[in-house]
Tab-separated table of C-alpha atoms in Angstrom:
chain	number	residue	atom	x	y	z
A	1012	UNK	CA	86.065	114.804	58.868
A	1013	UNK	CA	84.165	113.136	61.588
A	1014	UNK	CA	85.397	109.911	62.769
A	1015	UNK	CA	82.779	106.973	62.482
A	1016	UNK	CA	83.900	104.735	64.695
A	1017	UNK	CA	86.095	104.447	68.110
A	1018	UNK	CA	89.074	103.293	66.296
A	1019	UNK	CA	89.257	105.856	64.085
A	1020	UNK	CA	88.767	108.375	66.483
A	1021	UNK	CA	91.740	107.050	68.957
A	1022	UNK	CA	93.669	106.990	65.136
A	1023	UNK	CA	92.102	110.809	64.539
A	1024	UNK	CA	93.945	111.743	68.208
A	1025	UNK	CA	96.517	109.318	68.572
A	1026	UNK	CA	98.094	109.292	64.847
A	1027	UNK	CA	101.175	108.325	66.224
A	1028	UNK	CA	100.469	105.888	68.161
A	1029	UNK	CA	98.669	103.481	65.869
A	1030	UNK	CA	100.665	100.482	66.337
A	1031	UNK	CA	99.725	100.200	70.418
A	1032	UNK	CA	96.491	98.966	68.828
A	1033	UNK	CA	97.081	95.786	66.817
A	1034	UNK	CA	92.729	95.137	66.020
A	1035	UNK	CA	92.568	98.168	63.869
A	1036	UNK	CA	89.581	96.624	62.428
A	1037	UNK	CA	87.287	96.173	64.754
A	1038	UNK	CA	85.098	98.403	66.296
A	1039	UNK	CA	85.253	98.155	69.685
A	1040	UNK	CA	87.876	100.196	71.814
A	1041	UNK	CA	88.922	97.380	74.819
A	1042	UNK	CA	90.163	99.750	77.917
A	1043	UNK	CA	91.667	96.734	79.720
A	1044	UNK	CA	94.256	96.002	77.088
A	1045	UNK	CA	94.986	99.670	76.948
A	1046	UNK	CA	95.699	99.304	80.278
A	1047	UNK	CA	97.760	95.302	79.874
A	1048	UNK	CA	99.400	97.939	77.168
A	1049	UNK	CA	100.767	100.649	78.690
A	1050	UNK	CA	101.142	98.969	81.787
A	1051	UNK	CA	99.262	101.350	83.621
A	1052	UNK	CA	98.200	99.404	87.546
A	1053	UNK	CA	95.010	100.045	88.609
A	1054	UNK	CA	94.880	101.825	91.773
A	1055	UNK	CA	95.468	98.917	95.024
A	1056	UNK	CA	92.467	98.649	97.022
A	1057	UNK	CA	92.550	101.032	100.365
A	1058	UNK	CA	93.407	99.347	104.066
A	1059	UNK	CA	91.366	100.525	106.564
A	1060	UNK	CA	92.820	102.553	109.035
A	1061	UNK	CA	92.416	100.435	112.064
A	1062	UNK	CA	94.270	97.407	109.810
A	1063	UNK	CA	97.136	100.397	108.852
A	1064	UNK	CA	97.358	100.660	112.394
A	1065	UNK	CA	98.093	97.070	113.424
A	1066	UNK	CA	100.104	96.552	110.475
A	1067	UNK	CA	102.670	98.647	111.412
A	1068	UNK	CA	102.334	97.413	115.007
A	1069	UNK	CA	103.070	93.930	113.996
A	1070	UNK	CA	105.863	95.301	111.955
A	1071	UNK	CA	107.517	96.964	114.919
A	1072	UNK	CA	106.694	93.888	117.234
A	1073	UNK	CA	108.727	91.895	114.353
A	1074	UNK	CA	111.269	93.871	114.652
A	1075	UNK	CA	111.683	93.187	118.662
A	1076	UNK	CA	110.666	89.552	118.852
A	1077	UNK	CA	111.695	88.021	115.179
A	1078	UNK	CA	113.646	85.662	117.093
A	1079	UNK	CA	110.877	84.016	119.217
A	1080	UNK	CA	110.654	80.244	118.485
A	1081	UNK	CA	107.077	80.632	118.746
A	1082	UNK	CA	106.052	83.421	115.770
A	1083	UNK	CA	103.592	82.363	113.756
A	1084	UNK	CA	100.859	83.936	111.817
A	1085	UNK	CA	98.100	82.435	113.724
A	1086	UNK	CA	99.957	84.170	117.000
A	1087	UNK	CA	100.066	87.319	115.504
A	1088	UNK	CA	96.574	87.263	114.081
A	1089	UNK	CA	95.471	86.377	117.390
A	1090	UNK	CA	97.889	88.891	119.088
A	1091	UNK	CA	96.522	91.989	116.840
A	1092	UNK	CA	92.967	91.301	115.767
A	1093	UNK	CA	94.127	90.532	112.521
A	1094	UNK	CA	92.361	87.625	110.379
A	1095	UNK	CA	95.408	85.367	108.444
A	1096	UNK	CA	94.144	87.124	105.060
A	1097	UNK	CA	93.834	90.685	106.265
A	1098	UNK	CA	97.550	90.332	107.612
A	1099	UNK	CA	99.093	88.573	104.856
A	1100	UNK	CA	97.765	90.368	101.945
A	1101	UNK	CA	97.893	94.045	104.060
A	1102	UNK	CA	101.256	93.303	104.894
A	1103	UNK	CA	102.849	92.500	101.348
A	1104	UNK	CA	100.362	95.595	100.164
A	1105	UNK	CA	101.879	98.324	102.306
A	1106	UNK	CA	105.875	96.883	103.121
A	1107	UNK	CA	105.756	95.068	99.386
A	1108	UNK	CA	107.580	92.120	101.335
A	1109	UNK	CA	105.817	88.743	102.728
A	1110	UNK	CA	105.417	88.514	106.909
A	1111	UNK	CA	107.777	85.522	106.441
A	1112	UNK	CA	110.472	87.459	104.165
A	1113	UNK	CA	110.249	90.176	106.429
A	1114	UNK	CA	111.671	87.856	109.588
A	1115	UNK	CA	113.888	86.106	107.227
A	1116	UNK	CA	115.160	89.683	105.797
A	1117	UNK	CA	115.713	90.535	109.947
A	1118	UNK	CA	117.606	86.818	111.082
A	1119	UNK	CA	119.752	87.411	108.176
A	1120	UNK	CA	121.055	90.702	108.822
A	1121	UNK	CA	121.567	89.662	112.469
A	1122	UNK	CA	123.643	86.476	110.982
A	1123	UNK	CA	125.762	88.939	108.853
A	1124	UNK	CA	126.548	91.344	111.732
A	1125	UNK	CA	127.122	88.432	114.136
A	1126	UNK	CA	129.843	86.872	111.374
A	1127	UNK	CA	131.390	90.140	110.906
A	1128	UNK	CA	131.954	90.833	114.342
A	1129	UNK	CA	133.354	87.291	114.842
A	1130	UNK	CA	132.246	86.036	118.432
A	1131	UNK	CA	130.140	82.949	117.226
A	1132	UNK	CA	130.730	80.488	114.836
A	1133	UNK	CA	127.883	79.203	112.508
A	1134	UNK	CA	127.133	76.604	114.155
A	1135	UNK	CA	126.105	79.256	117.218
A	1136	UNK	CA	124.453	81.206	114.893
A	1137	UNK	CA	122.434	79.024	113.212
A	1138	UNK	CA	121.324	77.875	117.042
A	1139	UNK	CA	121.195	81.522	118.005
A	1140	UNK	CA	118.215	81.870	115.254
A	1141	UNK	CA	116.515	79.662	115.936
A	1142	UNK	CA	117.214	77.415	113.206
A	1143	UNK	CA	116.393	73.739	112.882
A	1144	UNK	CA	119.650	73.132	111.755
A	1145	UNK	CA	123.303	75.203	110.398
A	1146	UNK	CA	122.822	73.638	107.108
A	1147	UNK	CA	119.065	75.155	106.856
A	1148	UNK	CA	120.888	78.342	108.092
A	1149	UNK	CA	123.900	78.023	105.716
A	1150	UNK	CA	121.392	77.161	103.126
A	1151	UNK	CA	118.914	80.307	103.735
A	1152	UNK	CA	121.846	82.611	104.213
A	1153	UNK	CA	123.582	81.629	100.638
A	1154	UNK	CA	119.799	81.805	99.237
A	1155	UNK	CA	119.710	85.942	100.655
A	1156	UNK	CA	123.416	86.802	99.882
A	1157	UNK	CA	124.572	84.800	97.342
A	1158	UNK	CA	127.944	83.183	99.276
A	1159	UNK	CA	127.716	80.931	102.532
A	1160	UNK	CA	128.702	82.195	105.904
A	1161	UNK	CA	131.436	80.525	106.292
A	1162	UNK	CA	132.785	82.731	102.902
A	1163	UNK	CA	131.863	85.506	105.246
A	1164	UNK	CA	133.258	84.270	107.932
A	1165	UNK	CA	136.670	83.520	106.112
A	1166	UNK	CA	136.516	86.516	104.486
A	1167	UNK	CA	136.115	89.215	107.671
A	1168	UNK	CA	139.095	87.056	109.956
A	1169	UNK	CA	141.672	86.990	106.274
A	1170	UNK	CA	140.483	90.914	105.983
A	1171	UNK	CA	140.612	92.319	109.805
A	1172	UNK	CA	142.864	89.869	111.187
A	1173	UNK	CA	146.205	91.589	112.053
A	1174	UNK	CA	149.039	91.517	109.645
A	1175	UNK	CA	151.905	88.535	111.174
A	1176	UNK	CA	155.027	90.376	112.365
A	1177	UNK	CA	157.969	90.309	110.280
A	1178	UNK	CA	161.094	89.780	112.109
A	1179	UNK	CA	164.188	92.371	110.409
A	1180	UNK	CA	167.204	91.089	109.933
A	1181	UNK	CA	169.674	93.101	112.101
């Protein structure tokens, strides 16, 4: 039997899969909500190879200068040949992660390693990156890990701190 019409033959090859398409009666076969259904992504749009290029160089000079008080997108644009849409959207495209998430991502982990290793309060910290304030900072850091540094803080001094000596009776 010869299907008559594009729904019966996706039911002639696709018998078991009848339910994925809920219009059995019309006619017309729509390829974007096959595609909505199955959640199959269209292929993301190419970056040039010069723009690969300075992405990852304004990735790397992120990762030396994150903690400049002057970063900016307009800086970096300017800094790169970049215009603000190539580098935003290029930049989330290929490292899935935002230019400003991507600094934040880098104080943060600085801010953790600094409160593990105990030689600046938050206060200093928060100062240290270039924060407006330590309750910004406090508030960011909770945001990213879910406690506040001073938890951290409290947390490595209680854990590495040495035990107190107990005196033995003699």
């Amino acid at each position: 039997m010869t299907p008559k019409t594009t729904t019966q033959a996706l039911h002639a090859r696709h018998a078991d899969h009848v339910q994925y398409f809920p219009h059995q009666d019309q006619d017309m076969w729509d390829p974007l909500q096959a595609l909505l259904h199955f959640n199959i992504q269209p292929a993301a749009p190419k970056i040039p190879a010069a723009d690969l290029e300075r992405l990852h160089q304004v990735k790397a000079f992120l990762r030396e200068h994150y903690l400049q008080a002057d970063l900016s997108l307009a800086m970096l644009c300017r800094k790169f040949g970049l215009n603000e849409f190539k580098l935003k959207k290029g930049f989330k495209q290929l490292f899935h992660c935002t230019v400003f998430s991507y600094v934040q991502e880098l104080k943060m982990r600085t801010a953790r390693q600094l409160l593990v290793a105990g030689k600046m309060n938050v206060n200093e910290i928060a100062d240290h990156l270039n924060y407006s304030s330590p309750n910004h900072f406090s508030t960011a850091f909770r945001n990213m890990y879910g406690y506040p540094p001073r938890a951290l803080r409290a947390f490595t001094f209680n854990f590495f701190a040495p035990a107190p000596k107990q005196s033995r009776p003699e």
